GROMACS .gro file of C-alpha atoms in nm:
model
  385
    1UNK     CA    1   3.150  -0.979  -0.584
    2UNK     CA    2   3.397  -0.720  -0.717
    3UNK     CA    3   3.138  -0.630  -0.996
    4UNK     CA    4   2.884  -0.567  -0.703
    5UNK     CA    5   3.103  -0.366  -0.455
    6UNK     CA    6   3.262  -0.161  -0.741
    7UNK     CA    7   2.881  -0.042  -0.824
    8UNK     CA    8   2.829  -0.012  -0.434
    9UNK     CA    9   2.972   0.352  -0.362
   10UNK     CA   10   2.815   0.516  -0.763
   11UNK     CA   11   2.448   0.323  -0.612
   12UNK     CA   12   2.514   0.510  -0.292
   13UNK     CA   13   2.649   0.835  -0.426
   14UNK     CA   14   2.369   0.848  -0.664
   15UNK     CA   15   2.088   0.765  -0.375
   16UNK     CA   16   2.213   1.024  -0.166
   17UNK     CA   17   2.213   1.322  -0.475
   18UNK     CA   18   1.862   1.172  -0.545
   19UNK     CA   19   1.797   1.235  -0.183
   20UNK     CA   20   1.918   1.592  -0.149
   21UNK     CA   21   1.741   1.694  -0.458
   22UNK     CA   22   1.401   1.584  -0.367
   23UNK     CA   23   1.442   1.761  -0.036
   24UNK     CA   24   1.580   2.119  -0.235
   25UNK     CA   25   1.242   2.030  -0.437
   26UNK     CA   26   1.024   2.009  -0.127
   27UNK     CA   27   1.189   2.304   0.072
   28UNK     CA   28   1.114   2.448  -0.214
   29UNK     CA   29   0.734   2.397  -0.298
   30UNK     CA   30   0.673   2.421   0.089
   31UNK     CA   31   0.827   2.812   0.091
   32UNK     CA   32   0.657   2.907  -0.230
   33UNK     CA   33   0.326   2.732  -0.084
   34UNK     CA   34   0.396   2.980   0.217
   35UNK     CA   35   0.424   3.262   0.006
   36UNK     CA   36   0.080   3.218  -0.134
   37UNK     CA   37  -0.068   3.237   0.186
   38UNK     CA   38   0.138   3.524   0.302
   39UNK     CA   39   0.022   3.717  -0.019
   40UNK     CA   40  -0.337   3.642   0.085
   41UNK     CA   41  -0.283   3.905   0.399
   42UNK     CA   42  -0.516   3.932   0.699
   43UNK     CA   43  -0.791   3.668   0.699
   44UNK     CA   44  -0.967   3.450   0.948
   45UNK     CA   45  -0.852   3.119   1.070
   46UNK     CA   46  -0.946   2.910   0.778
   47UNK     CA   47  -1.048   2.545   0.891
   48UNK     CA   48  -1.057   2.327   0.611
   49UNK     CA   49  -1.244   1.973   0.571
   50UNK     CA   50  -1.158   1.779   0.235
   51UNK     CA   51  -1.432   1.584   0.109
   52UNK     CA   52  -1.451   1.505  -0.205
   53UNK     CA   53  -1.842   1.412  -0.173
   54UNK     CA   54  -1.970   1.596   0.053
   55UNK     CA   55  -2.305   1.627  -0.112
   56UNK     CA   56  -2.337   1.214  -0.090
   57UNK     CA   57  -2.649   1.154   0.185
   58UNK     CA   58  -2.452   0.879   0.401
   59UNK     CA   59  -2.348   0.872   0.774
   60UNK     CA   60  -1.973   1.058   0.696
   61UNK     CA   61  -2.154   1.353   0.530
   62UNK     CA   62  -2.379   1.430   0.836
   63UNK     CA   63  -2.034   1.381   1.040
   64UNK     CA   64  -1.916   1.671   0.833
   65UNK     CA   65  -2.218   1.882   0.845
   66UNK     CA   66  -2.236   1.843   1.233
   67UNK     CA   67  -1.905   1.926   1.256
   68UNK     CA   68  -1.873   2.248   1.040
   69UNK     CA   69  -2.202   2.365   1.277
   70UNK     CA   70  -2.060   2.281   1.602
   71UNK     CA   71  -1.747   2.470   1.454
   72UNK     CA   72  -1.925   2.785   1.391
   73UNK     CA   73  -2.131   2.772   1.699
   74UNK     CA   74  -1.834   2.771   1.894
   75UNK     CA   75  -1.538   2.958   1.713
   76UNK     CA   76  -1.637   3.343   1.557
   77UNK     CA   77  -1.351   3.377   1.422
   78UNK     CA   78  -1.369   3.060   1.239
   79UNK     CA   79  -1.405   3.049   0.819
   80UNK     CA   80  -1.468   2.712   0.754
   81UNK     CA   81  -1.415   2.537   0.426
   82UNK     CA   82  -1.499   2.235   0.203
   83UNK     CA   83  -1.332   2.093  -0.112
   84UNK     CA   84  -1.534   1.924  -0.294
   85UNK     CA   85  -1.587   1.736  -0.663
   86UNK     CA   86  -1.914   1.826  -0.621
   87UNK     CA   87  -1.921   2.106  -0.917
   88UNK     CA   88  -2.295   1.998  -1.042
   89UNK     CA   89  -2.436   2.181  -0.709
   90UNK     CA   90  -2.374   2.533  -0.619
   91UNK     CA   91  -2.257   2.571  -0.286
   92UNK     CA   92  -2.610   2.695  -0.172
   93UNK     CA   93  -2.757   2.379  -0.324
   94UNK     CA   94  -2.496   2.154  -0.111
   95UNK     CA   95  -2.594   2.339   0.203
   96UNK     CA   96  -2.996   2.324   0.139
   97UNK     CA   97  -2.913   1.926   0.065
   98UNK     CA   98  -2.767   1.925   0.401
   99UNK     CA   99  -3.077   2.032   0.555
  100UNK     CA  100  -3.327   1.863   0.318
  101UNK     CA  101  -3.116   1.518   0.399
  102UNK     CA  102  -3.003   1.548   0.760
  103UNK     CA  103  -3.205   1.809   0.877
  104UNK     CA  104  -2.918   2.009   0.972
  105UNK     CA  105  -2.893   2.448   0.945
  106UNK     CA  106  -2.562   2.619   0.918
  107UNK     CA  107  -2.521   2.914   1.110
  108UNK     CA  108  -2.290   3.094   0.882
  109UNK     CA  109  -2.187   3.079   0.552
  110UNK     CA  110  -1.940   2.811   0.415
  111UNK     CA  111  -1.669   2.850   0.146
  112UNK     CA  112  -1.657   2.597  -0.079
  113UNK     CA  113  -1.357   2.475  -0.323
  114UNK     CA  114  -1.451   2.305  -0.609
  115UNK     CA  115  -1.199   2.044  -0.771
  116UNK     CA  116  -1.176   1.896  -1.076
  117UNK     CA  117  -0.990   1.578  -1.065
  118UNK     CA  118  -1.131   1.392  -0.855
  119UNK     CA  119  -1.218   1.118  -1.119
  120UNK     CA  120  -0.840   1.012  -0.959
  121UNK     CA  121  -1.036   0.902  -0.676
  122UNK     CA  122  -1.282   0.701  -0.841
  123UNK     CA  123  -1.183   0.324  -0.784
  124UNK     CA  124  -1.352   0.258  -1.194
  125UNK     CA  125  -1.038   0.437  -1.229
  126UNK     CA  126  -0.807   0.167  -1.102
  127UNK     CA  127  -0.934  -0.244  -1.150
  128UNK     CA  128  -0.598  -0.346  -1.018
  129UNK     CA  129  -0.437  -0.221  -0.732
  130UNK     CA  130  -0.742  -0.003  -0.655
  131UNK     CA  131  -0.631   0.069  -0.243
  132UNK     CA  132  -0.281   0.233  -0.400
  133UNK     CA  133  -0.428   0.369  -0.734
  134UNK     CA  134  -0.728   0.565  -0.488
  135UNK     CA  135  -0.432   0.680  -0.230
  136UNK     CA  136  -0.233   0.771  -0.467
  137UNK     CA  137  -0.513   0.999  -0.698
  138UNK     CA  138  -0.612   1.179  -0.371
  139UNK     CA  139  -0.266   1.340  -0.335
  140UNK     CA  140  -0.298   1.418  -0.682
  141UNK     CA  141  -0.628   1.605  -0.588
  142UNK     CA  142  -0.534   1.696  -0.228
  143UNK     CA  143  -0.245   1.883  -0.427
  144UNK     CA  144  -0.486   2.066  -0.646
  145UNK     CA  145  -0.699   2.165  -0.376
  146UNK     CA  146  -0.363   2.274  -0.158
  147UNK     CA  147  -0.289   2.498  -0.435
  148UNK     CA  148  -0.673   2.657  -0.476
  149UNK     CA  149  -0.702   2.755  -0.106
  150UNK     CA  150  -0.358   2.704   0.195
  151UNK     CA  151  -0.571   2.641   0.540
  152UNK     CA  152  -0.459   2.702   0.865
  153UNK     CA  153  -0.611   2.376   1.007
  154UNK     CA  154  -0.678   2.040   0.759
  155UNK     CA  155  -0.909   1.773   0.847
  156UNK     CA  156  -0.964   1.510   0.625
  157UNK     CA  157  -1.310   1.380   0.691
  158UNK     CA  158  -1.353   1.119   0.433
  159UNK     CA  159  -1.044   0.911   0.455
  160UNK     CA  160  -0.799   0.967   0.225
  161UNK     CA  161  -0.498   1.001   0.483
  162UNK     CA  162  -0.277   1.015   0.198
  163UNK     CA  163  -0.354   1.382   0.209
  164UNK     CA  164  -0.235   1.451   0.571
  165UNK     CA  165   0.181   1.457   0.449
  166UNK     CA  166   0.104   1.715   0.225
  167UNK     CA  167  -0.103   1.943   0.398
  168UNK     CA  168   0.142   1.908   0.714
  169UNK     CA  169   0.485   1.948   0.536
  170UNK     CA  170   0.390   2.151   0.233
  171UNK     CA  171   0.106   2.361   0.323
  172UNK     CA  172   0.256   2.412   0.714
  173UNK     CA  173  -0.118   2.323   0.838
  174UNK     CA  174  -0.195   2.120   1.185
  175UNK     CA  175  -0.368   1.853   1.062
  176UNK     CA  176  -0.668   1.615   1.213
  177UNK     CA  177  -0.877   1.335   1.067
  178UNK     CA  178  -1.182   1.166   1.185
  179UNK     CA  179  -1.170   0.776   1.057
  180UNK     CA  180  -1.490   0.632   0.945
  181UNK     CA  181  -1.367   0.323   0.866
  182UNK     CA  182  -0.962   0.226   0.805
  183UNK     CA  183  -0.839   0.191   0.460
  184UNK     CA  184  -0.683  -0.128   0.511
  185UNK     CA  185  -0.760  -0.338   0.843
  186UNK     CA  186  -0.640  -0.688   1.018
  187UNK     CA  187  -0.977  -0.820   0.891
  188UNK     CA  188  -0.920  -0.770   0.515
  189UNK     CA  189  -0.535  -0.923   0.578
  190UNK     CA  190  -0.713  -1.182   0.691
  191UNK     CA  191  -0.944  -1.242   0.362
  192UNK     CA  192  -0.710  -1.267   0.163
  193UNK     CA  193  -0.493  -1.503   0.385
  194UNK     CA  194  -0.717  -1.741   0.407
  195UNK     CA  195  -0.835  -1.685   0.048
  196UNK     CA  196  -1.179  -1.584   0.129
  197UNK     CA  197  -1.436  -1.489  -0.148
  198UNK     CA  198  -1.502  -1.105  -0.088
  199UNK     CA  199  -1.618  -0.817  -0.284
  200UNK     CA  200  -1.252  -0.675  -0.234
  201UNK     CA  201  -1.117  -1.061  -0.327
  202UNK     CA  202  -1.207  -1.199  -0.652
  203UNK     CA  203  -1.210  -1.588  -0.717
  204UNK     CA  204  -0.968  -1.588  -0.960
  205UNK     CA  205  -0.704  -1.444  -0.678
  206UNK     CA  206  -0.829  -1.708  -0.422
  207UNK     CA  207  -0.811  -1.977  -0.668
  208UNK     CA  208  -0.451  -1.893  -0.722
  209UNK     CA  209  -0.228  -1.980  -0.416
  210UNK     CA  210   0.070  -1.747  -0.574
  211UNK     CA  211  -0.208  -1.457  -0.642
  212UNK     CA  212  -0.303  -1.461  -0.290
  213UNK     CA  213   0.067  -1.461  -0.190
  214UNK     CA  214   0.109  -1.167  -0.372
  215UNK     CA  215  -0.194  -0.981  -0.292
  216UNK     CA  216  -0.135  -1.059   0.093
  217UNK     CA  217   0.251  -0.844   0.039
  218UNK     CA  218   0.076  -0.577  -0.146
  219UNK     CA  219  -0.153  -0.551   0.143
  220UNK     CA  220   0.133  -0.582   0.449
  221UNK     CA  221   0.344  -0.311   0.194
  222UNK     CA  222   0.040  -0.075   0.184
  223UNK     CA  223  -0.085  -0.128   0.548
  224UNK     CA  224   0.312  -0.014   0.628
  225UNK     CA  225   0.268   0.340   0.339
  226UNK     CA  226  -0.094   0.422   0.575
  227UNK     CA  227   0.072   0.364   0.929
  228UNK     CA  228   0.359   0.594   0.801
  229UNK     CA  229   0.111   0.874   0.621
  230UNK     CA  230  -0.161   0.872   0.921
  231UNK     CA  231   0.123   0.915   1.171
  232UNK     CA  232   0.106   1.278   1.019
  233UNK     CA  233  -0.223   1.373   1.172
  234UNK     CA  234  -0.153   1.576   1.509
  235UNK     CA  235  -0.529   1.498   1.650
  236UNK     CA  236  -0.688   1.174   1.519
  237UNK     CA  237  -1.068   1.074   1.542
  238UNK     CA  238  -1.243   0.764   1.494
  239UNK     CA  239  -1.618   0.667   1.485
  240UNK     CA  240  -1.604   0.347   1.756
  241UNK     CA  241  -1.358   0.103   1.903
  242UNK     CA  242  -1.354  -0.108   1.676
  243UNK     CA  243  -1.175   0.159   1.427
  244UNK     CA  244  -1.006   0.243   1.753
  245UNK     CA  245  -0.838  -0.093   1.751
  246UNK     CA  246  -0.700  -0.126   1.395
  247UNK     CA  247  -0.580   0.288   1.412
  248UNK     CA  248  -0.381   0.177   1.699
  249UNK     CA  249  -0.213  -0.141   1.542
  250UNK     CA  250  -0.205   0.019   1.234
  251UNK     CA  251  -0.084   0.395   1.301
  252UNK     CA  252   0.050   0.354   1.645
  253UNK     CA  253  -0.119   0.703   1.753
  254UNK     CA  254  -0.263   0.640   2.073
  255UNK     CA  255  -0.149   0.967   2.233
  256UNK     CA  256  -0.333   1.148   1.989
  257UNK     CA  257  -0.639   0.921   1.916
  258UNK     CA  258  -0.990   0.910   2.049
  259UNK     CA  259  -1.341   0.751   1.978
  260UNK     CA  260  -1.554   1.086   1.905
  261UNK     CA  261  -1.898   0.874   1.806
  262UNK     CA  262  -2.106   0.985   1.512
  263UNK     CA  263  -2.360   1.302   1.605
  264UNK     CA  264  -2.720   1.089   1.597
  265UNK     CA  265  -3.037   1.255   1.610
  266UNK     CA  266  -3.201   1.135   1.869
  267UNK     CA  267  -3.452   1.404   1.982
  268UNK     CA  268  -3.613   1.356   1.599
  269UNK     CA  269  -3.663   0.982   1.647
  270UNK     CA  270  -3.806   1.021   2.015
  271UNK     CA  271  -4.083   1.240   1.836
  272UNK     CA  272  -4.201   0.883   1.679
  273UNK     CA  273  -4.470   0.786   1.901
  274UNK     CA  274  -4.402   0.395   1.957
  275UNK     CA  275  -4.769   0.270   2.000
  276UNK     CA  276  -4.867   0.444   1.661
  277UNK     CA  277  -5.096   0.188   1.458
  278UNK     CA  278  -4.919   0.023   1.192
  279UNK     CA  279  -5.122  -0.126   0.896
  280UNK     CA  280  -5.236  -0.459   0.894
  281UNK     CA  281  -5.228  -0.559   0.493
  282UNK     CA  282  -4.841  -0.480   0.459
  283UNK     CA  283  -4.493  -0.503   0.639
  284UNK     CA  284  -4.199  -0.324   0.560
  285UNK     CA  285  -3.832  -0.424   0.608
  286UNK     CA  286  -3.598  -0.097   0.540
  287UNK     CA  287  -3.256  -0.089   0.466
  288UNK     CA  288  -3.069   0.239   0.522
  289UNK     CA  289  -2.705   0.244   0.366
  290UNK     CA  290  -2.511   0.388   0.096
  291UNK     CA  291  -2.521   0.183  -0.253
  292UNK     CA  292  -2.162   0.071  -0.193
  293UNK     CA  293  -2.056  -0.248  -0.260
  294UNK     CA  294  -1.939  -0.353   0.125
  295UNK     CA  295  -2.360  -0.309   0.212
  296UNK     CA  296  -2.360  -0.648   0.000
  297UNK     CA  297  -2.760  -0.527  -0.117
  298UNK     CA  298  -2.684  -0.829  -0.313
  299UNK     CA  299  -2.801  -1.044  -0.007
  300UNK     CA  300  -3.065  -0.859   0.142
  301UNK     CA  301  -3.275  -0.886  -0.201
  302UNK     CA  302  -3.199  -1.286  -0.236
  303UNK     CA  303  -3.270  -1.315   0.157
  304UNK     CA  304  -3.586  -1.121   0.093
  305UNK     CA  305  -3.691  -1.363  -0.237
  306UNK     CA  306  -3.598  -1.614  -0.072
  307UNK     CA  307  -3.850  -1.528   0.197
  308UNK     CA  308  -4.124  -1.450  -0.023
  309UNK     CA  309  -4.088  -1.822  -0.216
  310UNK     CA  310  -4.113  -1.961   0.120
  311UNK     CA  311  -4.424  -1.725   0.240
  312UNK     CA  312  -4.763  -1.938   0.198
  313UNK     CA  313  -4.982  -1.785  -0.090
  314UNK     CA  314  -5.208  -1.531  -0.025
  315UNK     CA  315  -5.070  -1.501   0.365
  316UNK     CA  316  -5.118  -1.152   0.532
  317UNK     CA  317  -4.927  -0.943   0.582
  318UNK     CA  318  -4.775  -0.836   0.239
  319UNK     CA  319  -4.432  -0.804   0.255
  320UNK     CA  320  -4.212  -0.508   0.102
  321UNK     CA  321  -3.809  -0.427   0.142
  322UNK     CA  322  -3.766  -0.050   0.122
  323UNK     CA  323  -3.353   0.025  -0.007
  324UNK     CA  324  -3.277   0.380   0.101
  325UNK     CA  325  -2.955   0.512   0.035
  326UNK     CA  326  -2.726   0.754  -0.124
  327UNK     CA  327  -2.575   0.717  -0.461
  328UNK     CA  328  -2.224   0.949  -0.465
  329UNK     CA  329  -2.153   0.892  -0.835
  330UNK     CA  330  -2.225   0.723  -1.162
  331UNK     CA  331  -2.065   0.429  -1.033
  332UNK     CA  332  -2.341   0.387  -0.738
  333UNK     CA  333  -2.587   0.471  -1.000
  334UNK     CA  334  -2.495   0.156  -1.222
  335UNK     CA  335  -2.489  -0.051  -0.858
  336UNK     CA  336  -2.837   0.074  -0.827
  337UNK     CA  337  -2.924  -0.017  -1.174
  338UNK     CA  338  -2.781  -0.359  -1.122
  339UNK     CA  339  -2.975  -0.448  -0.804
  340UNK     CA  340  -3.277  -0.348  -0.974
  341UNK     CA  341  -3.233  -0.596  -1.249
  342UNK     CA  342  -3.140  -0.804  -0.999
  343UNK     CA  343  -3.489  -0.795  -0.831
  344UNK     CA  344  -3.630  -0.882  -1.207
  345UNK     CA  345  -3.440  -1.164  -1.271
  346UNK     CA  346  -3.561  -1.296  -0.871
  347UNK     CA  347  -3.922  -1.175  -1.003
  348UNK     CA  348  -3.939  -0.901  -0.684
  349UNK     CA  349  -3.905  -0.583  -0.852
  350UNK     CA  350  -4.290  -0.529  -0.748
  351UNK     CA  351  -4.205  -0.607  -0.407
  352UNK     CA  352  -3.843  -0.405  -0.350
  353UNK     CA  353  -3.870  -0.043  -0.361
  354UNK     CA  354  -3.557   0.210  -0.405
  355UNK     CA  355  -3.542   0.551  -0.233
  356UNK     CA  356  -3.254   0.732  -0.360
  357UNK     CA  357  -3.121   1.084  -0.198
  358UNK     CA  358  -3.480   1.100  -0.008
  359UNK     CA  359  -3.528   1.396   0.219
  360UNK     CA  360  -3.460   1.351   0.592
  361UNK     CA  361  -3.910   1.380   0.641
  362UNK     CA  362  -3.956   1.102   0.419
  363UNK     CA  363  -3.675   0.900   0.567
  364UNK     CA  364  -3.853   0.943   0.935
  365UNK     CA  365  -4.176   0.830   0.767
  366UNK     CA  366  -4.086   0.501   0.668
  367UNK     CA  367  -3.872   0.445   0.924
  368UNK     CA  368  -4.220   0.549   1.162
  369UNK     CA  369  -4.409   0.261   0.972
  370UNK     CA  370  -4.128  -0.008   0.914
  371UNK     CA  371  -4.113  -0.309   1.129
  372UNK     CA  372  -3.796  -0.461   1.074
  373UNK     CA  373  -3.468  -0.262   1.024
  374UNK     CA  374  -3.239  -0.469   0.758
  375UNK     CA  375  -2.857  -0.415   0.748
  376UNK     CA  376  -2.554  -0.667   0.624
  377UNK     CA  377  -2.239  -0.507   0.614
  378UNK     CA  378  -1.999  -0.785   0.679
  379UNK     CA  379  -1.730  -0.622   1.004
  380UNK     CA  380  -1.979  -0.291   1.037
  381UNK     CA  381  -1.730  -0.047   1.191
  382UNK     CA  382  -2.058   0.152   1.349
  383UNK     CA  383  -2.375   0.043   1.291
  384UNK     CA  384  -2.510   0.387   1.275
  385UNK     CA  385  -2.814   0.202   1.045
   0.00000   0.00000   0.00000
């Protein structure tokens, strides 16, 4: 007891230097961070969204791209900006993708920032601890993309709220997000509580009542770390009420936080006459979602061979399941290769078909002749499919 209260005041001493010096070291970087963007001079009001794929064809990139338009419709005075990991495109490529996939034109031109690290994002990057590793990689590459271009405003539109402290207390921005779907949530507590089977559970942690413990205060410690970084965003939005509802719990924002619903295009579906005649010889089932692993493709393709094996030989109509989707990154690329031998080993590769990055014309097109709509995201935050 002696031993423990004579190393009481050093331990307290020394946690309190510790203390001071990381605050001289932030005071610091935040002034010399403000001197950078005092040595750019007059500019516009620089509004900048950070989105590390923004040239990926899912629902969060047309969020962005109706955003950024609706931006420069609006505000004149407005420059806005991406950063991006995108540097295989040029920016003009990212901006005709835009319009190829979502059939959306910019009004003005958009300034892009192109990063380099944002392999510390990829979640190949991390096997264990991948929620932590990925948070903790994107202020690693939120840093590097503070440092290429200081906004005035920073919305992170993908999220990676791990971003918001930095931008708010080093780079002196007002900050907003818009929450596709939460990081962590109740639901994924849940999982691994009652050591459920889940593409974000392995077996070998449910089989393992002391893994699961551990997993379950790894999940409570970093559902705490994203209450305490999203608390930082002065305006949050989030895509329906069910994101609404584990924001609240989770960042306890609810003066700040509303359901802004993703931008559909309605007008371009109406165009689809309904009575149009469909063919006869074939039906089509499409599925419309990125290749991520939470879409669990896995299942549609066994509920589809399962269907065919139980389909009477030779009965019309002839059935076909139509994937289309966006692949962000090698990863999504090997997912896609996967399914596909998937779909040989079920002896359906001549009945599945894969359309990858498809223009927004082609997209309408099969969605004109499909009959069924397939999607089978387990706790779909949306539904935007």
């Amino acid at each position: 007891f002696r031993l423990l209260c004579s190393l009481l005041i050093p331990a307290l001493f020394l946690s309190g230097l510790l203390c001071v010096c990381l605050l001289v070291l932030l005071g610091g970087l935040r002034l010399w961070v403000q001197q950078r963007k005092k040595q750019e001079g007059k500019r516009p009001l620089l509004v900048a969204f950070f989105h590390p794929y923004c040239n990926a064809g899912g629902g969060g990139e047309r969020v962005l791209w109706c955003a950024i338009r609706t931006l420069q419709k609006k505000y004149r005075n407005v420059t806005c900006v991406v950063y991006t990991g995108d540097r295989e495109a040029t920016g003009e490529e990212i901006v005709e993708g835009a319009f190829r996939r979502f059939n959306i034109k910019l009004t003005h031109p958009v300034k892009f920032v192109f990063l380099e690290k944002r392999y510390l994002v990829e979640a190949s990057l991390y096997p264990h601890f991948t929620l932590l590793g990925q948070s903790l990689g994107s202020v690693f590459l939120g840093w590097e993309a503070l440092l290429k271009c200081v906004p005035d405003v920073y919305i992170d539109s993908m999220g990676y709220a791990f971003t918001l402290p930095l931008f708010k207390y080093l780079g002196g921005c007002r900050t907003g997000c818009y929450v596709h779907y939460p990081t962590i949530s109740t639901e994924m507590l849940s999982v691994v509580r009652n050591q459920d089977t889940r593409f974000n559970n392995t077996a070998f942690i449910t089989k393992n009542p002391l893994f699961s413990k551990f997993k379950l205060v790894y999940y409570y410690f970093f559902a705490f770390l994203y209450g305490l970084v999203g608390s930082c965003s002065d305006v949050v939005m989030v895509n329906s009420s069910w994101t609404l509802n584990h924001i609240l719990s989770l960042w306890r924002a609810g003066a700040y936080t509303s359901v802004v619903y993703p931008p559909c295009d309605v007008q371009t579906f109406l165009d689809i006459p309904l009575e149009e005649e469909k063919s006869t010889t074939e039906c089509s089932i499409v599925s419309i979602s990125q290749f991520r692993p939470e879409k669990d493709h896995p299942l549609q393709i066994r509920a589809f061979a399962k269907l065919l094996k139980e389909k009477r030989l030779g009965q019309q109509p002839a059935l076909k399941l139509i994937l289309i989707g966006g692949c962000r990154n090698q990863q999504d690329e090997e997912r896609v290769h996967n399914l596909k031998l998937l779909c040989e080993e079920l002896g359906v590769s001549d009945e599945v078909m894969f359309r990858i990055n498809i223009p927004f014309e082609e997209l309408k097109r099969h969605l004109a002749k499909a009959t069924i709509g397939l999607h089978t995201m387990w706790n779909e935050h949306f539904g935007i499919g």
